[in-house]
Amino acid sequence: MKTYTLNDGNKIPAFGLGTWKSPEGEVRQAVKEALRVGYRHIDGAWIYQNEKEVGQGIRDAIDAGIVTREEIFVTSKLWNTFHAPDDVETGCQETLTALGLDYIDLFLMHWPIAFRPGKSQHKAPEDFWPLAEMPLSKTFEAMLKLREKNLVKSVGVSNFTVSKLKQLIDESGAVPAMNQVELHPYNPQTELLAYCREQGICVTAYSPLGSSDRPDSMKAKDEPPLLENETVKATADKEGVTPAQMLIAWALSRDTVVIPKSTNAGRIAQNLAATEHNLSDEARAALENIDIHYRYVSPRGWFFPGITYEGESFWA
Ligand SMILES: NC(=O)c1ccc[n+]([C@@H]2O[C@H](COP(=O)([O-])OP(=O)(O)OC[C@H]3O[C@@H](n4cnc5c(N)ncnc54)[C@H](OP(=O)(O)O)[C@@H]3O)[C@@H](O)[C@H]2O)c1
């Protein structure tokens, strides 16, 4: 399995299993199955509300002698309600308790957005905590301290743009080990990738297959399904792989980590097999032509007039 070395010296497997939307009753088995067939990296988060089952899947695999804790890489994410420096460790501990682990390999700030403590979801503008009052750099500095307590090995961010990364680095004086963002041929974010590379920040591609199992409430009308794109399908045919496998191989060819989600044993195996495929230059060129700057995941629903976040310019 290909690995990358993070800017703190730790190594991360380039391929992992996503667990957002993986239902209770399925995700435990999916995690164990993934580890059984050769996955060594599991991506989760407090807000996915399934970390207990993810942890049980990991425990099942360890107990069955499939892996040891040290052989696997577990990522989790600090939810927006835990941004106060004094709450950061609580957020981390809640994840550790749910997972049944004593450390996380990579802990990410899930969004550059703070909710008032105790508000696990926004309901009104006053549930948001203005960043002028609760700067992201203060949250990040508190996250870095978790390394000294051996609760986490590496610390990074998620959903950060170039301008937000620059501000974070300026204010905290530290460079995150990772930026996990939405990346696929509809939204390749080439400039962000180049900036991260320049700064030594590793990048993870989330929603690499187009996240088609998102709830309808999160979907735009007439959303273009990535796996149904004619270029994706025709190019995959030529490469002799499935569309999903081609998208995974595309992400790996850009030296990003990629974390497709599946709870289906056949697709879990199929996605892992994609790590063996070397994408041709022709395929890469064909996929470059379908960039439509389309995001499947966006905090659109979190924007209220009058709050201090930037509304539609969030991604600028
Ligand atoms: N940091 C963040 O803010 C953030 C945001 C979004 C996602 N993520 C992470 O990234 C992971 C992946 O993203 P995602 O869950 O949004 O979506 P995704 O991995 O792009 O797509 C998941 C969908 O693709 C299907 N699928 C999986 N393998 C397939 C295959 N070989 N052929 C056809 N369909 C296939 C899955 O169905 P089955 O399960 O039925 O196979 C599911 O419906 C998440 O699970 C999460 O861990 C992070």
mmCIF file of C-alpha atoms and ligand atoms in Angstrom:
data_model
loop_
_atom_site.group_PDB
_atom_site.id
_atom_site.type_symbol
_atom_site.label_atom_id
_atom_site.label_comp_id
_atom_site.label_asym_id
_atom_site.label_seq_id
_atom_site.Cartn_x
_atom_site.Cartn_y
_atom_site.Cartn_z
ATOM 1 C CA MET A 1 0.000 0.000 0.000
ATOM 2 C CA LYS A 2 1.364 3.400 -1.052
ATOM 3 C CA THR A 3 2.010 5.748 1.892
ATOM 4 C CA TYR A 4 2.881 9.453 2.160
ATOM 5 C CA THR A 5 5.091 10.989 4.815
ATOM 6 C CA LEU A 6 3.364 13.865 6.617
ATOM 7 C CA ASN A 7 5.242 17.040 7.546
ATOM 8 C CA ASP A 8 5.595 15.755 11.132
ATOM 9 C CA GLY A 9 7.295 12.541 9.954
ATOM 10 C CA ASN A 10 4.292 10.235 10.431
ATOM 11 C CA LYS A 11 3.205 8.050 7.532
ATOM 12 C CA ILE A 12 -0.340 7.846 6.160
ATOM 13 C CA PRO A 13 -1.701 5.113 3.865
ATOM 14 C CA ALA A 14 -2.769 6.711 0.573
ATOM 15 C CA PHE A 15 -6.032 4.780 0.477
ATOM 16 C CA GLY A 16 -8.676 4.407 3.172
ATOM 17 C CA LEU A 17 -12.319 3.673 3.921
ATOM 18 C CA GLY A 18 -14.790 6.558 4.298
ATOM 19 C CA THR A 19 -17.535 6.095 6.892
ATOM 20 C CA TRP A 20 -19.847 9.120 6.545
ATOM 21 C CA LYS A 21 -23.442 7.876 6.119
ATOM 22 C CA SER A 22 -22.372 4.281 6.777
ATOM 23 C CA PRO A 23 -25.377 3.086 8.746
ATOM 24 C CA GLU A 24 -25.397 1.602 12.175
ATOM 25 C CA GLY A 25 -25.786 -2.140 11.711
ATOM 26 C CA GLU A 26 -23.580 -2.114 8.588
ATOM 27 C CA VAL A 27 -20.496 -0.088 9.368
ATOM 28 C CA ARG A 28 -19.029 -2.491 11.953
ATOM 29 C CA GLN A 29 -18.974 -5.302 9.418
ATOM 30 C CA ALA A 30 -17.765 -2.967 6.641
ATOM 31 C CA VAL A 31 -14.784 -1.807 8.698
ATOM 32 C CA LYS A 32 -13.821 -5.374 9.630
ATOM 33 C CA GLU A 33 -14.223 -6.515 6.014
ATOM 34 C CA ALA A 34 -12.129 -3.603 4.735
ATOM 35 C CA LEU A 35 -9.335 -4.432 7.170
ATOM 36 C CA ARG A 36 -9.621 -8.116 6.249
ATOM 37 C CA VAL A 37 -9.107 -7.471 2.545
ATOM 38 C CA GLY A 38 -6.188 -5.103 3.111
ATOM 39 C CA TYR A 39 -7.347 -1.559 3.971
ATOM 40 C CA ARG A 40 -5.137 0.032 6.615
ATOM 41 C CA HIS A 41 -6.776 3.445 6.970
ATOM 42 C CA ILE A 42 -10.248 4.315 8.282
ATOM 43 C CA ASP A 43 -11.699 7.833 8.042
ATOM 44 C CA GLY A 44 -14.373 8.864 10.529
ATOM 45 C CA ALA A 45 -15.714 11.819 12.481
ATOM 46 C CA TRP A 46 -17.600 12.656 15.681
ATOM 47 C CA ILE A 47 -20.519 14.045 13.668
ATOM 48 C CA TYR A 48 -20.993 10.834 11.653
ATOM 49 C CA GLN A 49 -22.537 9.404 14.842
ATOM 50 C CA ASN A 50 -21.241 5.922 14.107
ATOM 51 C CA GLU A 51 -17.809 5.970 15.744
ATOM 52 C CA LYS A 52 -18.850 3.353 18.304
ATOM 53 C CA GLU A 53 -19.605 0.856 15.528
ATOM 54 C CA VAL A 54 -16.492 1.874 13.589
ATOM 55 C CA GLY A 55 -14.498 1.137 16.740
ATOM 56 C CA GLN A 56 -16.218 -2.231 17.143
ATOM 57 C CA GLY A 57 -15.238 -3.113 13.577
ATOM 58 C CA ILE A 58 -11.639 -2.214 14.347
ATOM 59 C CA ARG A 59 -11.772 -4.249 17.568
ATOM 60 C CA ASP A 60 -13.258 -7.239 15.701
ATOM 61 C CA ALA A 61 -10.376 -7.129 13.211
ATOM 62 C CA ILE A 62 -7.786 -6.847 15.971
ATOM 63 C CA ASP A 63 -9.366 -9.679 17.965
ATOM 64 C CA ALA A 64 -9.486 -11.861 14.836
ATOM 65 C CA GLY A 65 -5.736 -11.351 14.381
ATOM 66 C CA ILE A 66 -6.216 -9.499 11.060
ATOM 67 C CA VAL A 67 -4.362 -6.360 12.160
ATOM 68 C CA THR A 68 -2.750 -4.802 15.192
ATOM 69 C CA ARG A 69 -3.615 -1.279 16.330
ATOM 70 C CA GLU A 70 -0.169 -0.103 15.238
ATOM 71 C CA GLU A 71 -0.690 -1.395 11.694
ATOM 72 C CA ILE A 72 -3.752 0.753 11.065
ATOM 73 C CA PHE A 73 -4.278 4.483 10.622
ATOM 74 C CA VAL A 74 -7.399 6.056 12.104
ATOM 75 C CA THR A 75 -8.525 9.581 11.221
ATOM 76 C CA SER A 76 -11.223 11.508 13.063
ATOM 77 C CA LYS A 77 -12.455 15.092 13.134
ATOM 78 C CA LEU A 78 -13.213 17.691 15.766
ATOM 79 C CA TRP A 79 -16.810 18.850 15.450
ATOM 80 C CA ASN A 80 -17.713 22.554 15.238
ATOM 81 C CA THR A 81 -19.124 22.628 18.786
ATOM 82 C CA PHE A 82 -15.739 21.832 20.341
ATOM 83 C CA HIS A 83 -13.789 24.838 19.016
ATOM 84 C CA ALA A 84 -13.207 26.530 22.377
ATOM 85 C CA PRO A 85 -9.623 25.621 23.364
ATOM 86 C CA ASP A 86 -10.906 24.162 26.645
ATOM 87 C CA ASP A 87 -13.364 21.941 24.758
ATOM 88 C CA VAL A 88 -10.943 20.533 22.184
ATOM 89 C CA GLU A 89 -9.740 17.722 24.426
ATOM 90 C CA THR A 90 -13.347 16.853 25.335
ATOM 91 C CA GLY A 91 -14.198 16.536 21.623
ATOM 92 C CA CYS A 92 -11.190 14.290 21.122
ATOM 93 C CA GLN A 93 -11.946 12.192 24.218
ATOM 94 C CA GLU A 94 -15.546 11.636 23.085
ATOM 95 C CA THR A 95 -14.205 10.227 19.818
ATOM 96 C CA LEU A 96 -11.602 8.077 21.583
ATOM 97 C CA THR A 97 -14.215 6.687 23.962
ATOM 98 C CA ALA A 98 -16.627 5.906 21.112
ATOM 99 C CA LEU A 99 -13.891 4.242 19.072
ATOM 100 C CA GLY A 100 -12.488 2.403 22.096
ATOM 101 C CA LEU A 101 -8.977 3.576 21.219
ATOM 102 C CA ASP A 102 -6.359 5.397 23.238
ATOM 103 C CA TYR A 103 -5.015 7.497 20.365
ATOM 104 C CA ILE A 104 -6.055 8.748 16.935
ATOM 105 C CA ASP A 105 -3.485 8.816 14.138
ATOM 106 C CA LEU A 106 -4.821 11.999 12.529
ATOM 107 C CA PHE A 107 -7.188 14.546 14.078
ATOM 108 C CA LEU A 108 -8.667 17.176 11.775
ATOM 109 C CA MET A 109 -10.590 20.376 12.416
ATOM 110 C CA HIS A 110 -13.714 19.315 10.496
ATOM 111 C CA TRP A 111 -14.804 22.767 9.253
ATOM 112 C CA PRO A 112 -13.458 26.315 9.462
ATOM 113 C CA ILE A 113 -16.695 27.099 11.292
ATOM 114 C CA ALA A 114 -17.418 27.327 15.013
ATOM 115 C CA PHE A 115 -20.768 26.655 16.648
ATOM 116 C CA ARG A 116 -21.493 27.933 20.135
ATOM 117 C CA PRO A 117 -20.600 25.199 22.643
ATOM 118 C CA GLY A 118 -23.366 22.645 23.099
ATOM 119 C CA LYS A 119 -25.048 23.334 19.739
ATOM 120 C CA SER A 120 -24.248 20.210 17.777
ATOM 121 C CA GLN A 121 -26.075 21.660 14.773
ATOM 122 C CA HIS A 122 -26.915 25.222 13.861
ATOM 123 C CA LYS A 123 -30.545 26.226 14.104
ATOM 124 C CA ALA A 124 -30.281 29.981 14.083
ATOM 125 C CA PRO A 125 -27.663 32.651 13.375
ATOM 126 C CA GLU A 126 -26.888 32.992 17.080
ATOM 127 C CA ASP A 127 -25.792 29.330 17.179
ATOM 128 C CA PHE A 128 -22.701 30.326 15.170
ATOM 129 C CA TRP A 129 -19.670 31.629 16.966
ATOM 130 C CA PRO A 130 -18.078 34.514 15.053
ATOM 131 C CA LEU A 131 -14.486 33.673 14.117
ATOM 132 C CA ALA A 132 -13.419 37.103 15.387
ATOM 133 C CA GLU A 133 -14.413 35.856 18.870
ATOM 134 C CA MET A 134 -13.240 32.249 18.438
ATOM 135 C CA PRO A 135 -10.362 32.272 15.920
ATOM 136 C CA LEU A 136 -9.557 29.038 14.103
ATOM 137 C CA SER A 137 -5.896 29.421 15.086
ATOM 138 C CA LYS A 138 -6.792 29.144 18.796
ATOM 139 C CA THR A 139 -8.682 25.902 18.158
ATOM 140 C CA PHE A 140 -5.793 24.604 16.063
ATOM 141 C CA GLU A 141 -3.213 25.437 18.750
ATOM 142 C CA ALA A 142 -5.295 23.500 21.293
ATOM 143 C CA MET A 143 -5.476 20.561 18.885
ATOM 144 C CA LEU A 144 -1.677 20.562 18.521
ATOM 145 C CA LYS A 145 -1.349 20.195 22.308
ATOM 146 C CA LEU A 146 -3.163 16.849 22.089
ATOM 147 C CA ARG A 147 -0.010 15.437 20.519
ATOM 148 C CA GLU A 148 1.919 16.100 23.729
ATOM 149 C CA LYS A 149 -0.672 14.073 25.630
ATOM 150 C CA ASN A 150 -0.317 11.207 23.120
ATOM 151 C CA LEU A 151 -4.023 11.427 22.308
ATOM 152 C CA VAL A 152 -3.323 12.131 18.637
ATOM 153 C CA LYS A 153 -0.258 11.615 16.447
ATOM 154 C CA SER A 154 -0.885 14.191 13.710
ATOM 155 C CA VAL A 155 -3.079 17.266 13.439
ATOM 156 C CA GLY A 156 -4.641 18.811 10.366
ATOM 157 C CA VAL A 157 -7.656 20.591 8.978
ATOM 158 C CA SER A 158 -10.496 19.982 6.563
ATOM 159 C CA ASN A 159 -12.441 22.176 4.143
ATOM 160 C CA PHE A 160 -9.793 24.917 4.246
ATOM 161 C CA THR A 161 -9.187 27.163 1.228
ATOM 162 C CA VAL A 162 -5.811 28.712 0.384
ATOM 163 C CA SER A 163 -6.742 31.977 2.114
ATOM 164 C CA LYS A 164 -7.893 30.192 5.275
ATOM 165 C CA LEU A 165 -4.730 28.060 5.321
ATOM 166 C CA LYS A 166 -2.577 31.174 4.953
ATOM 167 C CA GLN A 167 -4.328 32.891 7.832
ATOM 168 C CA LEU A 168 -4.086 29.790 10.031
ATOM 169 C CA ILE A 169 -0.362 29.391 9.355
ATOM 170 C CA ASP A 170 0.272 33.117 9.936
ATOM 171 C CA GLU A 171 -1.629 33.237 13.198
ATOM 172 C CA SER A 172 -0.574 29.902 14.719
ATOM 173 C CA GLY A 173 2.945 29.668 13.277
ATOM 174 C CA ALA A 174 2.263 25.976 12.565
ATOM 175 C CA VAL A 175 1.546 24.148 9.320
ATOM 176 C CA PRO A 176 -1.231 21.528 9.385
ATOM 177 C CA ALA A 177 -0.166 18.012 8.400
ATOM 178 C CA MET A 178 -3.291 17.517 6.283
ATOM 179 C CA ASN A 179 -6.066 19.369 4.493
ATOM 180 C CA GLN A 180 -8.987 17.048 3.704
ATOM 181 C CA VAL A 181 -11.170 18.513 0.957
ATOM 182 C CA GLU A 182 -13.603 17.531 -1.766
ATOM 183 C CA LEU A 183 -11.626 16.466 -4.852
ATOM 184 C CA HIS A 184 -12.724 14.679 -8.019
ATOM 185 C CA PRO A 185 -12.630 15.548 -11.732
ATOM 186 C CA TYR A 186 -15.688 17.835 -11.382
ATOM 187 C CA ASN A 187 -13.821 19.827 -8.702
ATOM 188 C CA PRO A 188 -10.065 19.163 -9.019
ATOM 189 C CA GLN A 189 -8.978 22.296 -7.055
ATOM 190 C CA THR A 190 -5.603 22.369 -8.795
ATOM 191 C CA GLU A 191 -4.481 25.666 -7.227
ATOM 192 C CA LEU A 192 -5.302 24.503 -3.712
ATOM 193 C CA LEU A 193 -3.388 21.293 -4.348
ATOM 194 C CA ALA A 194 -0.354 23.235 -5.619
ATOM 195 C CA TYR A 195 -0.399 25.545 -2.581
ATOM 196 C CA CYS A 196 -0.621 22.597 -0.183
ATOM 197 C CA ARG A 197 2.238 20.862 -1.956
ATOM 198 C CA GLU A 198 4.368 24.012 -1.691
ATOM 199 C CA GLN A 199 3.663 24.233 2.050
ATOM 200 C CA GLY A 200 4.222 20.514 2.710
ATOM 201 C CA ILE A 201 0.562 19.904 3.543
ATOM 202 C CA CYS A 202 -0.701 16.476 2.479
ATOM 203 C CA VAL A 203 -4.166 16.474 0.884
ATOM 204 C CA THR A 204 -6.987 13.958 1.197
ATOM 205 C CA ALA A 205 -9.644 13.695 -1.510
ATOM 206 C CA TYR A 206 -13.078 13.249 0.010
ATOM 207 C CA SER A 207 -16.287 12.346 -1.843
ATOM 208 C CA PRO A 208 -14.065 10.977 -4.645
ATOM 209 C CA LEU A 209 -16.978 9.103 -6.254
ATOM 210 C CA GLY A 210 -19.471 11.963 -6.088
ATOM 211 C CA SER A 211 -21.134 11.072 -2.771
ATOM 212 C CA SER A 212 -24.377 9.860 -4.341
ATOM 213 C CA ASP A 213 -25.778 8.518 -1.052
ATOM 214 C CA ARG A 214 -26.053 11.961 0.524
ATOM 215 C CA PRO A 215 -29.502 12.792 1.876
ATOM 216 C CA ASP A 216 -31.773 14.451 -0.710
ATOM 217 C CA SER A 217 -31.851 17.574 1.441
ATOM 218 C CA MET A 218 -28.137 18.042 0.674
ATOM 219 C CA LYS A 219 -28.536 17.575 -3.065
ATOM 220 C CA ALA A 220 -29.019 20.340 -5.577
ATOM 221 C CA LYS A 221 -31.777 19.944 -8.162
ATOM 222 C CA ASP A 222 -30.446 18.322 -11.343
ATOM 223 C CA GLU A 223 -27.193 17.364 -9.647
ATOM 224 C CA PRO A 224 -24.761 15.812 -12.179
ATOM 225 C CA PRO A 225 -23.875 12.284 -10.941
ATOM 226 C CA LEU A 226 -20.131 11.860 -11.391
ATOM 227 C CA LEU A 227 -20.247 8.085 -11.878
ATOM 228 C CA GLU A 228 -22.742 8.611 -14.732
ATOM 229 C CA ASN A 229 -20.612 11.129 -16.619
ATOM 230 C CA GLU A 230 -20.096 9.947 -20.219
ATOM 231 C CA THR A 231 -16.376 10.808 -20.243
ATOM 232 C CA VAL A 232 -15.869 9.008 -16.932
ATOM 233 C CA LYS A 233 -17.684 5.928 -18.226
ATOM 234 C CA ALA A 234 -16.006 5.861 -21.654
ATOM 235 C CA THR A 235 -12.524 6.471 -20.198
ATOM 236 C CA ALA A 236 -13.010 3.776 -17.565
ATOM 237 C CA ASP A 237 -14.062 1.368 -20.318
ATOM 238 C CA LYS A 238 -10.887 2.112 -22.252
ATOM 239 C CA GLU A 239 -8.793 1.642 -19.102
ATOM 240 C CA GLY A 240 -10.492 -1.686 -18.395
ATOM 241 C CA VAL A 241 -11.686 -0.616 -14.931
ATOM 242 C CA THR A 242 -14.997 0.509 -13.423
ATOM 243 C CA PRO A 243 -15.787 4.255 -13.242
ATOM 244 C CA ALA A 244 -15.279 4.171 -9.455
ATOM 245 C CA GLN A 245 -11.904 2.467 -9.846
ATOM 246 C CA MET A 246 -10.823 5.049 -12.383
ATOM 247 C CA LEU A 247 -11.745 7.923 -10.059
ATOM 248 C CA ILE A 248 -9.757 6.321 -7.243
ATOM 249 C CA ALA A 249 -6.753 5.767 -9.538
ATOM 250 C CA TRP A 250 -7.079 9.421 -10.668
ATOM 251 C CA ALA A 251 -6.898 10.649 -7.056
ATOM 252 C CA LEU A 252 -3.841 8.483 -6.343
ATOM 253 C CA SER A 253 -2.149 9.663 -9.543
ATOM 254 C CA ARG A 254 -2.290 13.219 -8.107
ATOM 255 C CA ASP A 255 -0.546 12.030 -4.921
ATOM 256 C CA THR A 256 -3.578 12.671 -2.750
ATOM 257 C CA VAL A 257 -4.970 10.321 -0.129
ATOM 258 C CA VAL A 258 -8.354 8.951 -1.207
ATOM 259 C CA ILE A 259 -11.109 7.611 1.072
ATOM 260 C CA PRO A 260 -14.082 6.189 -0.870
ATOM 261 C CA LYS A 261 -17.003 5.116 1.313
ATOM 262 C CA SER A 262 -18.708 1.776 0.899
ATOM 263 C CA THR A 263 -20.474 -0.692 3.166
ATOM 264 C CA ASN A 264 -20.791 -3.278 0.391
ATOM 265 C CA ALA A 265 -18.203 -6.088 0.504
ATOM 266 C CA GLY A 266 -17.936 -6.336 -3.301
ATOM 267 C CA ARG A 267 -17.401 -2.598 -3.739
ATOM 268 C CA ILE A 268 -15.018 -2.454 -0.767
ATOM 269 C CA ALA A 269 -12.824 -5.008 -2.576
ATOM 270 C CA GLN A 270 -13.304 -3.352 -5.972
ATOM 271 C CA ASN A 271 -12.183 0.017 -4.621
ATOM 272 C CA LEU A 272 -9.062 -1.462 -3.026
ATOM 273 C CA ALA A 273 -8.161 -3.162 -6.324
ATOM 274 C CA ALA A 274 -8.115 0.306 -7.942
ATOM 275 C CA THR A 275 -4.920 1.073 -6.012
ATOM 276 C CA GLU A 276 -3.145 -1.339 -8.394
ATOM 277 C CA HIS A 277 -4.218 0.562 -11.500
ATOM 278 C CA ASN A 278 -1.891 3.075 -13.131
ATOM 279 C CA LEU A 279 -3.904 5.666 -15.000
ATOM 280 C CA SER A 280 -2.780 6.403 -18.555
ATOM 281 C CA ASP A 281 -1.867 9.959 -19.626
ATOM 282 C CA GLU A 282 -4.791 9.858 -22.063
ATOM 283 C CA ALA A 283 -7.222 9.097 -19.256
ATOM 284 C CA ARG A 284 -5.834 11.919 -17.129
ATOM 285 C CA ALA A 285 -6.129 14.324 -20.028
ATOM 286 C CA ALA A 286 -9.737 13.268 -20.695
ATOM 287 C CA LEU A 287 -10.667 13.791 -17.047
ATOM 288 C CA GLU A 288 -9.082 17.253 -17.020
ATOM 289 C CA ASN A 289 -11.726 18.341 -19.507
ATOM 290 C CA ILE A 290 -14.713 17.751 -17.259
ATOM 291 C CA ASP A 291 -13.897 20.226 -14.471
ATOM 292 C CA ILE A 292 -17.135 22.123 -13.824
ATOM 293 C CA HIS A 293 -16.159 23.414 -10.343
ATOM 294 C CA TYR A 294 -18.984 21.359 -8.908
ATOM 295 C CA ARG A 295 -19.119 20.601 -5.197
ATOM 296 C CA TYR A 296 -21.337 17.876 -3.798
ATOM 297 C CA VAL A 297 -20.625 18.891 -0.201
ATOM 298 C CA SER A 298 -21.150 22.473 0.874
ATOM 299 C CA PRO A 299 -22.272 24.228 4.023
ATOM 300 C CA ARG A 300 -24.924 26.043 1.938
ATOM 301 C CA GLY A 301 -27.552 25.296 4.568
ATOM 302 C CA TRP A 302 -25.410 26.942 7.218
ATOM 303 C CA PHE A 303 -25.583 30.435 5.804
ATOM 304 C CA PHE A 304 -27.917 32.913 7.423
ATOM 305 C CA PRO A 305 -28.093 36.558 6.471
ATOM 306 C CA GLY A 306 -26.514 38.590 9.203
ATOM 307 C CA ILE A 307 -24.034 36.056 10.535
ATOM 308 C CA THR A 308 -20.343 36.806 10.306
ATOM 309 C CA TYR A 309 -19.418 33.922 7.981
ATOM 310 C CA GLU A 310 -18.908 34.776 4.371
ATOM 311 C CA GLY A 311 -21.998 33.205 2.861
ATOM 312 C CA GLU A 312 -21.564 32.248 -0.751
ATOM 313 C CA SER A 313 -17.920 33.394 -0.761
ATOM 314 C CA PHE A 314 -17.082 30.702 1.793
ATOM 315 C CA TRP A 315 -14.913 28.848 -0.744
ATOM 316 C CA ALA A 316 -13.176 31.917 -2.191
HETATM 317 N N1 LIG B 1 -14.065 16.274 5.763
HETATM 318 C C1 LIG B 1 -15.294 16.384 5.311
HETATM 319 O O1 LIG B 1 -15.969 17.417 5.486
HETATM 320 C C2 LIG B 1 -15.878 15.241 4.531
HETATM 321 C C3 LIG B 1 -16.990 15.468 3.724
HETATM 322 C C4 LIG B 1 -17.479 14.400 2.963
HETATM 323 C C5 LIG B 1 -16.866 13.143 3.042
HETATM 324 N N2 LIG B 1 -15.800 12.950 3.881
HETATM 325 C C6 LIG B 1 -15.157 11.609 4.008
HETATM 326 O O2 LIG B 1 -14.953 11.082 2.688
HETATM 327 C C7 LIG B 1 -15.598 9.821 2.588
HETATM 328 C C8 LIG B 1 -16.033 9.537 1.159
HETATM 329 O O3 LIG B 1 -16.943 10.514 0.690
HETATM 330 P P1 LIG B 1 -18.536 10.289 0.570
HETATM 331 O O4 LIG B 1 -18.979 9.291 1.577
HETATM 332 O O5 LIG B 1 -19.137 11.637 0.611
HETATM 333 O O6 LIG B 1 -18.790 9.750 -0.880
HETATM 334 P P2 LIG B 1 -18.077 8.823 -1.974
HETATM 335 O O7 LIG B 1 -17.069 7.944 -1.361
HETATM 336 O O8 LIG B 1 -17.698 9.725 -3.083
HETATM 337 O O9 LIG B 1 -19.319 7.981 -2.493
HETATM 338 C C9 LIG B 1 -19.998 7.062 -1.685
HETATM 339 C C10 LIG B 1 -21.088 6.427 -2.545
HETATM 340 O O10 LIG B 1 -20.483 5.684 -3.607
HETATM 341 C C11 LIG B 1 -20.954 4.336 -3.570
HETATM 342 N N3 LIG B 1 -19.856 3.474 -4.018
HETATM 343 C C12 LIG B 1 -18.758 3.088 -3.325
HETATM 344 N N4 LIG B 1 -17.958 2.328 -4.095
HETATM 345 C C13 LIG B 1 -18.557 2.219 -5.290
HETATM 346 C C14 LIG B 1 -18.225 1.540 -6.480
HETATM 347 N N5 LIG B 1 -17.108 0.825 -6.608
HETATM 348 N N6 LIG B 1 -19.101 1.640 -7.531
HETATM 349 C C15 LIG B 1 -20.238 2.351 -7.435
HETATM 350 N N7 LIG B 1 -20.605 3.010 -6.325
HETATM 351 C C16 LIG B 1 -19.768 2.947 -5.255
HETATM 352 C C17 LIG B 1 -21.359 4.100 -2.133
HETATM 353 O O11 LIG B 1 -22.359 3.109 -2.030
HETATM 354 P P3 LIG B 1 -22.170 1.729 -1.169
HETATM 355 O O12 LIG B 1 -21.811 2.117 0.231
HETATM 356 O O13 LIG B 1 -23.506 1.116 -1.281
HETATM 357 O O14 LIG B 1 -21.101 0.945 -1.873
HETATM 358 C C18 LIG B 1 -21.950 5.468 -1.790
HETATM 359 O O15 LIG B 1 -23.261 5.567 -2.274
HETATM 360 C C19 LIG B 1 -16.758 9.954 3.587
HETATM 361 O O16 LIG B 1 -17.391 8.732 3.857
HETATM 362 C C20 LIG B 1 -16.045 10.606 4.749
HETATM 363 O O17 LIG B 1 -15.292 9.652 5.457
HETATM 364 C C21 LIG B 1 -15.285 13.986 4.602
#
